[in-house]
Short mmCIF file of C-alpha atoms and ligand atoms in Angstrom, two decimals:
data_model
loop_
_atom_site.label_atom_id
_atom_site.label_comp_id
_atom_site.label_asym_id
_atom_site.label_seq_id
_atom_site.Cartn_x
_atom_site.Cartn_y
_atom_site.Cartn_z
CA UNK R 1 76.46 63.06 118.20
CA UNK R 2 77.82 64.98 120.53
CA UNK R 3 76.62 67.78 121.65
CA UNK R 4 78.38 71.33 121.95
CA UNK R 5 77.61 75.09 122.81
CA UNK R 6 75.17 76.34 120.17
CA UNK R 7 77.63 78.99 119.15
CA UNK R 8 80.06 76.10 117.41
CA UNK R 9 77.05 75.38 114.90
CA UNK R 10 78.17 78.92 113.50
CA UNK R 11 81.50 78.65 113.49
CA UNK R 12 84.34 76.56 112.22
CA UNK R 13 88.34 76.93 112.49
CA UNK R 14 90.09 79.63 110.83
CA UNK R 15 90.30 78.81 107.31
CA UNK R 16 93.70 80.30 106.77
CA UNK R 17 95.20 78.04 109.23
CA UNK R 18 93.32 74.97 108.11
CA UNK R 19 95.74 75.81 104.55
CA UNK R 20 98.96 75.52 106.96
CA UNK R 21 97.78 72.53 108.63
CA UNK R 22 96.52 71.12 105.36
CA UNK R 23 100.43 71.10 104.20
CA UNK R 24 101.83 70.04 107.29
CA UNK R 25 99.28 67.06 106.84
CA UNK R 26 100.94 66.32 102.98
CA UNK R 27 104.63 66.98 103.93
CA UNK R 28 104.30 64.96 106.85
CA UNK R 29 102.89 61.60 104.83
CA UNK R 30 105.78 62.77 102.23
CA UNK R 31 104.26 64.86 99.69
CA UNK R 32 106.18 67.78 98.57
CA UNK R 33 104.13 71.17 98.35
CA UNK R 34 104.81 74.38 97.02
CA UNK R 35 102.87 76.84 99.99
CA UNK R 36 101.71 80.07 99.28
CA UNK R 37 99.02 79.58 101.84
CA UNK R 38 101.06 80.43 105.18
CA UNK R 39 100.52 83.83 105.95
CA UNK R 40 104.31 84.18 107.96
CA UNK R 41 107.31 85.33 106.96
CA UNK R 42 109.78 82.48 106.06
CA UNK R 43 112.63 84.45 107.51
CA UNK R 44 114.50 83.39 110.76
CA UNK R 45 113.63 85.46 113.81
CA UNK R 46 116.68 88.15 113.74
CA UNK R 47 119.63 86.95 116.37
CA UNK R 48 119.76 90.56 118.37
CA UNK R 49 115.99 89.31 119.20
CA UNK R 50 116.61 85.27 119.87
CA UNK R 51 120.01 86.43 122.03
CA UNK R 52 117.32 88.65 124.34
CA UNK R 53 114.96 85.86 124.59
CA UNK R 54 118.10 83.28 125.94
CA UNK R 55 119.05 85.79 128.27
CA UNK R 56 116.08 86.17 129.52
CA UNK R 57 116.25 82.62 130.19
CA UNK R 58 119.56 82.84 132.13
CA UNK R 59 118.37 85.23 134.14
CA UNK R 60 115.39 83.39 135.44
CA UNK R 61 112.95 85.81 133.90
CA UNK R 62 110.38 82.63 134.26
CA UNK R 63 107.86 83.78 136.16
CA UNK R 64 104.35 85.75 135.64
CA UNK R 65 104.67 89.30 134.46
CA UNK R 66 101.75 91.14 134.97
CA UNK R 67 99.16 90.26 133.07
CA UNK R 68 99.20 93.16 130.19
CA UNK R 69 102.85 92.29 130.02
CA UNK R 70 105.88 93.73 132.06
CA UNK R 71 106.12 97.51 132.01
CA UNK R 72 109.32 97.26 130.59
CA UNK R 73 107.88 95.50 127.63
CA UNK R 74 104.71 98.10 127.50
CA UNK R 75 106.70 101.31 127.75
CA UNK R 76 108.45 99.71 124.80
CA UNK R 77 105.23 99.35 122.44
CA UNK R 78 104.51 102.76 123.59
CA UNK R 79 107.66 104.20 122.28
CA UNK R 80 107.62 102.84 119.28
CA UNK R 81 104.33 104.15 118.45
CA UNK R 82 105.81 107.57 119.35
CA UNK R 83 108.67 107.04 117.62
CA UNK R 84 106.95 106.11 114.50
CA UNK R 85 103.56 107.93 114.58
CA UNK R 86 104.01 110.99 116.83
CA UNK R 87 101.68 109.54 119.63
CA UNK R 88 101.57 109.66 123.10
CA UNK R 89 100.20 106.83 125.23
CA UNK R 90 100.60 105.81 128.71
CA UNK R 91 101.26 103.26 130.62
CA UNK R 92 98.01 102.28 131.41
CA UNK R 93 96.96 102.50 128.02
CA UNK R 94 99.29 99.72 126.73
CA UNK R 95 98.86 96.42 127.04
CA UNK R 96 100.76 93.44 124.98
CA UNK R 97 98.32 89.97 123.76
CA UNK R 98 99.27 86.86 122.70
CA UNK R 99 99.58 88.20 118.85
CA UNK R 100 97.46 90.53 116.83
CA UNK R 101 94.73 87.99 116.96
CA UNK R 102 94.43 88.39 120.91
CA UNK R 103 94.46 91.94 120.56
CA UNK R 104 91.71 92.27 117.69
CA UNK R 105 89.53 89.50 120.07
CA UNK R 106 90.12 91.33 123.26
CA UNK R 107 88.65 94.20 121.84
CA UNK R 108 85.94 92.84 120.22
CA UNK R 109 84.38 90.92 123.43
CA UNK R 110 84.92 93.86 125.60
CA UNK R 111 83.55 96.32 122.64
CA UNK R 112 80.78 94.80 121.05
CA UNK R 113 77.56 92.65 122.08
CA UNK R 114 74.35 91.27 121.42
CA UNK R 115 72.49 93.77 119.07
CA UNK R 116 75.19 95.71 117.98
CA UNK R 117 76.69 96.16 114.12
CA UNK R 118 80.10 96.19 113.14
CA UNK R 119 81.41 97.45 110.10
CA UNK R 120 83.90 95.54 108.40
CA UNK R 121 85.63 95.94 104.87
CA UNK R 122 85.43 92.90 102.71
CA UNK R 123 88.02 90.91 101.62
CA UNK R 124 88.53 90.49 105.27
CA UNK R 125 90.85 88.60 107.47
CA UNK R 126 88.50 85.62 108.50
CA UNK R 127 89.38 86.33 112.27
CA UNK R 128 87.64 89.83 112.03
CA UNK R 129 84.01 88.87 111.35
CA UNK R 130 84.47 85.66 113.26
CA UNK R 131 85.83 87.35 116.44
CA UNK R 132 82.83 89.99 116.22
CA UNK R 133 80.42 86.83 115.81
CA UNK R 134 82.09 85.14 118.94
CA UNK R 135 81.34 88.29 120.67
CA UNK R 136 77.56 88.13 119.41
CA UNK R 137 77.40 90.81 117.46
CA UNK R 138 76.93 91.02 113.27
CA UNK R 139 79.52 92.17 111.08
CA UNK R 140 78.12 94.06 108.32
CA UNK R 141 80.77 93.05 105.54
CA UNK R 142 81.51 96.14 102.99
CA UNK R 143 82.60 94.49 99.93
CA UNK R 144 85.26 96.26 98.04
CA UNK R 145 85.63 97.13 94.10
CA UNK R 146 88.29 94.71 92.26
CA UNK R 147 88.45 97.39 89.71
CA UNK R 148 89.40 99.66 92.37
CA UNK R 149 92.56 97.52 93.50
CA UNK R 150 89.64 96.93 97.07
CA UNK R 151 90.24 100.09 97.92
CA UNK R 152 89.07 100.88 101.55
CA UNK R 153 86.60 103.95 100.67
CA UNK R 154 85.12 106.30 103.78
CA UNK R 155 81.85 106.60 101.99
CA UNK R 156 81.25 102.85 101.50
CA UNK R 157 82.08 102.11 105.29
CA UNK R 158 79.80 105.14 106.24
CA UNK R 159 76.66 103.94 104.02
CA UNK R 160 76.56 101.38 106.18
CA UNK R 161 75.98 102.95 109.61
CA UNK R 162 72.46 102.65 111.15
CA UNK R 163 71.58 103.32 115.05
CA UNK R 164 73.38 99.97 115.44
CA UNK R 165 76.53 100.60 114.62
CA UNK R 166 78.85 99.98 117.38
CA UNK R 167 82.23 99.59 115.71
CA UNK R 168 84.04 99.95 112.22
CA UNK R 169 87.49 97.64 111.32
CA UNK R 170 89.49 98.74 109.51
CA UNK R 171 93.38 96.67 108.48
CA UNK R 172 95.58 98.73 106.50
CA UNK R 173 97.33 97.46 104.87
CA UNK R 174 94.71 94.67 104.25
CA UNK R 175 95.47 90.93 104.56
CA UNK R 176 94.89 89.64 101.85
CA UNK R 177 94.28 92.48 98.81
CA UNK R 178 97.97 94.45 100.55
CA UNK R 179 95.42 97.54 99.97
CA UNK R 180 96.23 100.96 102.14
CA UNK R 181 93.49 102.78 103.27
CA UNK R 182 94.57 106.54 102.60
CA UNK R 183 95.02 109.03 105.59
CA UNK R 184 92.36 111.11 104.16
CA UNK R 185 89.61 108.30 103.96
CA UNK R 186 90.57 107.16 107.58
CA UNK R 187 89.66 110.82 108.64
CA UNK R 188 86.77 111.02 107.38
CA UNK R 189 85.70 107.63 108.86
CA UNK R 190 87.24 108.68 112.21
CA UNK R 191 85.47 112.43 112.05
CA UNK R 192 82.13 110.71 111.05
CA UNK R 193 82.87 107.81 114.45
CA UNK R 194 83.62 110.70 116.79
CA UNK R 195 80.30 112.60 116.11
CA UNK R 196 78.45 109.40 116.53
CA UNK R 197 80.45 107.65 119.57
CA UNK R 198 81.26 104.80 117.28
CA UNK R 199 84.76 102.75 117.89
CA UNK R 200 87.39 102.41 115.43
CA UNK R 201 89.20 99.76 115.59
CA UNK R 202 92.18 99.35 113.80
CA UNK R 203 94.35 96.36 112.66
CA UNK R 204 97.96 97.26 111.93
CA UNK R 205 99.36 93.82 111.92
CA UNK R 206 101.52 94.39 108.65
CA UNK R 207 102.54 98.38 109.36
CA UNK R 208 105.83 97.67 109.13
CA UNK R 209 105.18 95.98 105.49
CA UNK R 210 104.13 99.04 102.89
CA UNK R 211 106.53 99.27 99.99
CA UNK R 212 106.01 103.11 98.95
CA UNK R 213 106.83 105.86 100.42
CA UNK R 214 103.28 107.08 101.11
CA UNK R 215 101.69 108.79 104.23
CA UNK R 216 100.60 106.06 106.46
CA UNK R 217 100.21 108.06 109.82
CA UNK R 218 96.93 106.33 110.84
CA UNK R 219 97.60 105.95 114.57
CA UNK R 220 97.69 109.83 114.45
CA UNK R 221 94.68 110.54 112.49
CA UNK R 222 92.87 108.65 114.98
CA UNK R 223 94.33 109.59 118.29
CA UNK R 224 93.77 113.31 117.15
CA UNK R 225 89.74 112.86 116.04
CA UNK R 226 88.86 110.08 117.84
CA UNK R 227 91.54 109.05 120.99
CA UNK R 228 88.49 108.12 123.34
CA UNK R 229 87.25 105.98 120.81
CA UNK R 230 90.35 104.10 119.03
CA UNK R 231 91.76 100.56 119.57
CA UNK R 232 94.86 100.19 117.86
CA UNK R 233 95.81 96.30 117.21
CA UNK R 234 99.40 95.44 115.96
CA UNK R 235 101.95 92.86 116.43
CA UNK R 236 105.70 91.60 116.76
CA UNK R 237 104.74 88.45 113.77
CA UNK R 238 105.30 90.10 110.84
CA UNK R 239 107.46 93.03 111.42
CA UNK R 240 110.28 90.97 113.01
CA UNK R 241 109.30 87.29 111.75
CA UNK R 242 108.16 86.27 115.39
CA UNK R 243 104.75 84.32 114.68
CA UNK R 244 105.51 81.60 116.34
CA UNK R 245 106.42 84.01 119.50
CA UNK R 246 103.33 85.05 119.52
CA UNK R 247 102.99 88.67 120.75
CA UNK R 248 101.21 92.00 119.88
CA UNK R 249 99.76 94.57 121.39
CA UNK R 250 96.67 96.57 121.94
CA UNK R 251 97.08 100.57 122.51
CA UNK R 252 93.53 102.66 123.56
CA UNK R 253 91.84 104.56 126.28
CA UNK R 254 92.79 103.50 129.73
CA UNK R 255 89.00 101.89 130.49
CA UNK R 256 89.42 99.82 127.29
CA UNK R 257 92.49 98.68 128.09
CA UNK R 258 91.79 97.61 131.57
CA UNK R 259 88.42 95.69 130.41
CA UNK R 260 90.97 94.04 127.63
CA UNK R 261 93.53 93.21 130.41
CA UNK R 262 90.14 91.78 132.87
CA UNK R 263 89.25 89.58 129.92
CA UNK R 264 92.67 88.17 128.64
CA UNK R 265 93.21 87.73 132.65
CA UNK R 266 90.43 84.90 132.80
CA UNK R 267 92.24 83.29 129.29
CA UNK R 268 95.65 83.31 128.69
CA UNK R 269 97.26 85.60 131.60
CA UNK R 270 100.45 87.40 130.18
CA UNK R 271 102.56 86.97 126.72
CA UNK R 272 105.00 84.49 127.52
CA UNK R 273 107.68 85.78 129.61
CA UNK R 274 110.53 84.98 127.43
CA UNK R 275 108.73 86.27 124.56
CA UNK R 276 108.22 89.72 125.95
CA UNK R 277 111.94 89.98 126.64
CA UNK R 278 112.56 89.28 123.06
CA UNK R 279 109.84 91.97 121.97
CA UNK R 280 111.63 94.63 123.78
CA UNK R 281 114.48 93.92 122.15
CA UNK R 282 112.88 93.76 118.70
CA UNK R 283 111.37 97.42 119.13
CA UNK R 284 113.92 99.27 120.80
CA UNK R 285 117.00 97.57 118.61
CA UNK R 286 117.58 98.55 115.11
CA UNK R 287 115.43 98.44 112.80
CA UNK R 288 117.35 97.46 109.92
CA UNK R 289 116.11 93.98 110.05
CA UNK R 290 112.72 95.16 109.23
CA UNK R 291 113.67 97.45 106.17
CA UNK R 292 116.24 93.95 104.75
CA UNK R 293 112.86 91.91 105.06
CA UNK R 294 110.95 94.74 103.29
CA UNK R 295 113.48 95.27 99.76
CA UNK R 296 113.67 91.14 99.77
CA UNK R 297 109.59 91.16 99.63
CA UNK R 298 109.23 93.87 97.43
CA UNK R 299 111.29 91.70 94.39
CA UNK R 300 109.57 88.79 95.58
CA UNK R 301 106.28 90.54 94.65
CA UNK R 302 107.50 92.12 91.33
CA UNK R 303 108.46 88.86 89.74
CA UNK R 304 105.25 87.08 90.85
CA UNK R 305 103.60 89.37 89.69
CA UNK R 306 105.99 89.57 86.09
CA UNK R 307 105.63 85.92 86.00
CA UNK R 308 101.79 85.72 86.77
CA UNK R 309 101.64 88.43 83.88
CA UNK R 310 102.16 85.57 81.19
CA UNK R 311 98.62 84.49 81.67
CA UNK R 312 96.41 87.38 80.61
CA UNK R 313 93.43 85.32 81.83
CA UNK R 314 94.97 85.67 85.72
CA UNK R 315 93.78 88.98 86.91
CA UNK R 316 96.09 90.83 89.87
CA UNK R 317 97.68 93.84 90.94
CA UNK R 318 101.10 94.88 92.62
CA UNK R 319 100.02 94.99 96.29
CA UNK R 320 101.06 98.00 98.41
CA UNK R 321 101.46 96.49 101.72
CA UNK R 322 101.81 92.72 103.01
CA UNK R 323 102.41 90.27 101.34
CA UNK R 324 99.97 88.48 99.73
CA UNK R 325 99.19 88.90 95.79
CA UNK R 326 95.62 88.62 95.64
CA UNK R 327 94.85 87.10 92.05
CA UNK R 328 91.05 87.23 90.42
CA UNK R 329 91.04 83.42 88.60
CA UNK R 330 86.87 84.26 87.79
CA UNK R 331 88.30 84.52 83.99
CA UNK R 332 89.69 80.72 84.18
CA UNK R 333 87.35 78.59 86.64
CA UNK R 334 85.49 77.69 83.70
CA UNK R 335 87.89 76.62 81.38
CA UNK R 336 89.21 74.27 83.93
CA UNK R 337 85.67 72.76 84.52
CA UNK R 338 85.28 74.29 88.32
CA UNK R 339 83.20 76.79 89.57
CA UNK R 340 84.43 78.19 92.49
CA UNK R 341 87.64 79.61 93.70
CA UNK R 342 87.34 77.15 96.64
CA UNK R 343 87.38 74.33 94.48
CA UNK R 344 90.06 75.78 92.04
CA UNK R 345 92.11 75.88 95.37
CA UNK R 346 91.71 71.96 95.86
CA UNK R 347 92.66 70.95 92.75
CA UNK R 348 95.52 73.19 92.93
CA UNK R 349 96.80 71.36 96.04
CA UNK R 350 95.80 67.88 94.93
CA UNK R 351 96.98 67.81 91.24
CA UNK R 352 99.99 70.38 91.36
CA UNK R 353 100.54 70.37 94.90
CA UNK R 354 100.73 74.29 95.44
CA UNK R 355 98.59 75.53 98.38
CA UNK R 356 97.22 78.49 98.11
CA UNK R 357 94.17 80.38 100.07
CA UNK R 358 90.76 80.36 98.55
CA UNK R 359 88.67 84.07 98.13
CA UNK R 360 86.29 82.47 99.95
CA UNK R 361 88.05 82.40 103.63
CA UNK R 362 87.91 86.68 102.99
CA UNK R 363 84.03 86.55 101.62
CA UNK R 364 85.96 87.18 98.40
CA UNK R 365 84.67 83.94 95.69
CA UNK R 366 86.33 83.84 92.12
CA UNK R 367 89.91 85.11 94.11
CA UNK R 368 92.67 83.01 95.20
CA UNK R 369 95.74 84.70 97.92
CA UNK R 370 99.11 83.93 97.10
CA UNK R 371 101.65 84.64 100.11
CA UNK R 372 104.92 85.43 98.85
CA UNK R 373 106.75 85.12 102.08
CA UNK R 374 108.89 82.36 100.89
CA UNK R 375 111.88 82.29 98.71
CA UNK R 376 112.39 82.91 95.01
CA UNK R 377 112.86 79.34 93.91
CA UNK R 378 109.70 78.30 96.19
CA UNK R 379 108.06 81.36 94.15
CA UNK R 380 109.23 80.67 91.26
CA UNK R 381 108.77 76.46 91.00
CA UNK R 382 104.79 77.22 92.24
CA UNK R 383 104.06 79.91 89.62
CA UNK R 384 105.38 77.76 86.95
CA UNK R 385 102.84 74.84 88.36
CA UNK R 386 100.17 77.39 88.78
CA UNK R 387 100.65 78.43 85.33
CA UNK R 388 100.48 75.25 83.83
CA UNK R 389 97.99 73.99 85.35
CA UNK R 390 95.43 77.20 84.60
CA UNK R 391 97.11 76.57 81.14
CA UNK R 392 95.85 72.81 80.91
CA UNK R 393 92.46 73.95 80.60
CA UNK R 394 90.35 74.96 77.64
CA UNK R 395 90.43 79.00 77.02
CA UNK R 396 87.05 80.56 77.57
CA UNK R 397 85.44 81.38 74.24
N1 LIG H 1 97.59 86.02 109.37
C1 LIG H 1 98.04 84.88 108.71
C2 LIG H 1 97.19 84.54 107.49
O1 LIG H 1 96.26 85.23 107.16
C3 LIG H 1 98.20 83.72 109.63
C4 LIG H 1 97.03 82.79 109.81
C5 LIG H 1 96.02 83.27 110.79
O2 LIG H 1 96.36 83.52 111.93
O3 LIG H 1 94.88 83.43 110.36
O4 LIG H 1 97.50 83.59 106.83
#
């Protein structure tokens, strides 16, 4: 057999991706599947942004940019975080990463090491704990309360510190419950990190995706208790359907940033060039893109979640952020002879072709993710094959 670095007996690809390549796998030997596993935005990069990224091409802008992205492109990030949140960062505490996934890993190898804990609320994002793993520390997985929507609770995050503790992560909203951690909680957590020289770090990948009108100012709550300690992760994917760009950023104290821009230096240099040109144009233009995306996901998520209704056995609430409905099936496993949400996921693929995520990619068993980022006939055509096939099997008693 042969032999690789100890660390890959650990570890295995990203489980949420393996669902994406999974499909491509069926579509490509002709099968047709419904996919609610993709976690991306089915919408067509807006044209104000594509027109920036073929000028950028005519004007030769081919070349290296420096590698925490041009300043251009980092003075941009930075004022759209002051635009949006109130905050103030510099230059040289900016720098942009080849998607949110860069910036979270970044972070965590030039955070967190051998020894150290890091605090991380379950369901999780596989990346998280697997990015603090790669970095050889131990995440110390909070589960959340289903009955409680997985609310991201200060006091459950802070029973967990010990002398260890090194970090907390914290995604809000969370991929892939959509739950908010409240401004209030987050200050508490932050207050409780400052006293104790712990890093936040915080994942707001799908910021620009929270369907209320609630207070959501987290960037501020930690840059005013906790500014030496903070690493702010976000991203262009979501936002402004650009996954396949691949570009986010990572905002903190200067020294963080500069150990983040040493490390992504010796693995993937700058964002693509033509990419950051694009990204500029995304967060400086108008924002009306983003709010059209927003109003087409909300009544995507209000009639799966109306049609999902019709079986009482399906547990699952209205997310308030993402999009992802993120469905308890514990209350129909058995009735369809399965045990596990993992396997509940396979047959759903092989017998009704629909792909969806299993609970167990986000330490969650007995829950399946649905992403709604696809259109209404897509969304409707897999709920109805969902539904039956949950229906085909024998009610629990
Ligand atoms: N964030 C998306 C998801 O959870 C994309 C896949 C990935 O990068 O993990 O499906």
């Amino acid at each position: 057999m042969m032999r690789l670095a100890e660390r890959m007996m650990r570890m295995a690809g990203s489980p949420t991706m393996k669902v994406t390549a999974a499909v491509d796998r069926l579509r490509r030997s002709g099968v047709e599947v419904i996919d609610f596993g993709a976690g991306e935005p089915d919408f067509d990069t807006p044209e104000p942004i594509k027109a920036a990224a073929h000028q950028a091409l005519r004007a030769g802008f081919t070349r290296y940019t420096p590698v925490g992205g041009a300043i251009e492109l980092r003075q941009a990030i930075a004022a759209r975080y002051e635009a949006d949140y109130g905050i103030d960062l510099g230059d040289a505490e900016v720098m942009a990463t080849a998607g949110g996934k860069q910036a979270l890993y970044n972070a965590a190898l030039a955070l967190f090491g051998p020894g150290d804990e890091v605090i991380v609320h379950a369901p999780a994002w596989p990346s998280i704990p697997e990015q603090v793993r790669l970095a050889e520390a131990t995440p110390v997985l909070v589960p959340g309360d289903p009955s409680d929507g997985f609310a991201i609770r200060a006091s459950a995050l802070l029973e967990r510190i010990t002398p260890r503790t090194r970090g907390i992560v914290i995604n809000s909203p969370c991929n892939p419950t959509g739950a908010l951690i409240a401004e209030a909680e987050l200050a508490a957590v932050a207050d409780e990190a400052a006293r104790r020289g712990i890093w936040i770090v915080l994942d707001l990948c799908y910021e620009k995706l929270i369907y209320d009108a609630v207070a959501h100012n987290l960037p501020r709550v930690l840059a005013d208790r906790c500014r030496d300690r903070m690493a702010l992760c976000g991203s262009a994917s979501k936002a402004y359907a650009m996954t396949g760009w691949r570009c986010g950023w990572l905002l903190g104290p200067a020294p963080l940033i500069a150990a983040c821009s040493a490390i992504q230096s010796h693995a993937t240099s700058n964002v693509s060039s033509i990419t950051q040109q694009a990204v500029i144009a995304a967060l400086t233009g108008p924002q009306d893109a983003v709010t059209r995306m927003l109003a087409e996901y909300r009544v995507r998520r209000d009639s799966l979640h109306d049609w999902l209704a019709a079986e009482p056995r399906l547990r699952c609430r209205r997310p308030a952020g993402a999009f992802y409905m993120f469905v308890d099936v514990r209350g129909v496993l058995a009735g369809l002879g399965l045990t596990t949400s993992a396997e509940l996921a396979d047959a759903l693929l092989e017998r009704a072709r629909v792909a969806v995520t299993p609970g167990e990619a986000f330490e969650a068993p007995g829950f399946i993710r649905l992403s709604y980022a696809t259109s209404m006939t897509v969304l409707r055509e897999g709920s109805a094959r969902l539904l039956e096939f949950v229906a085909s099997g024998v009610p629990a008693a």
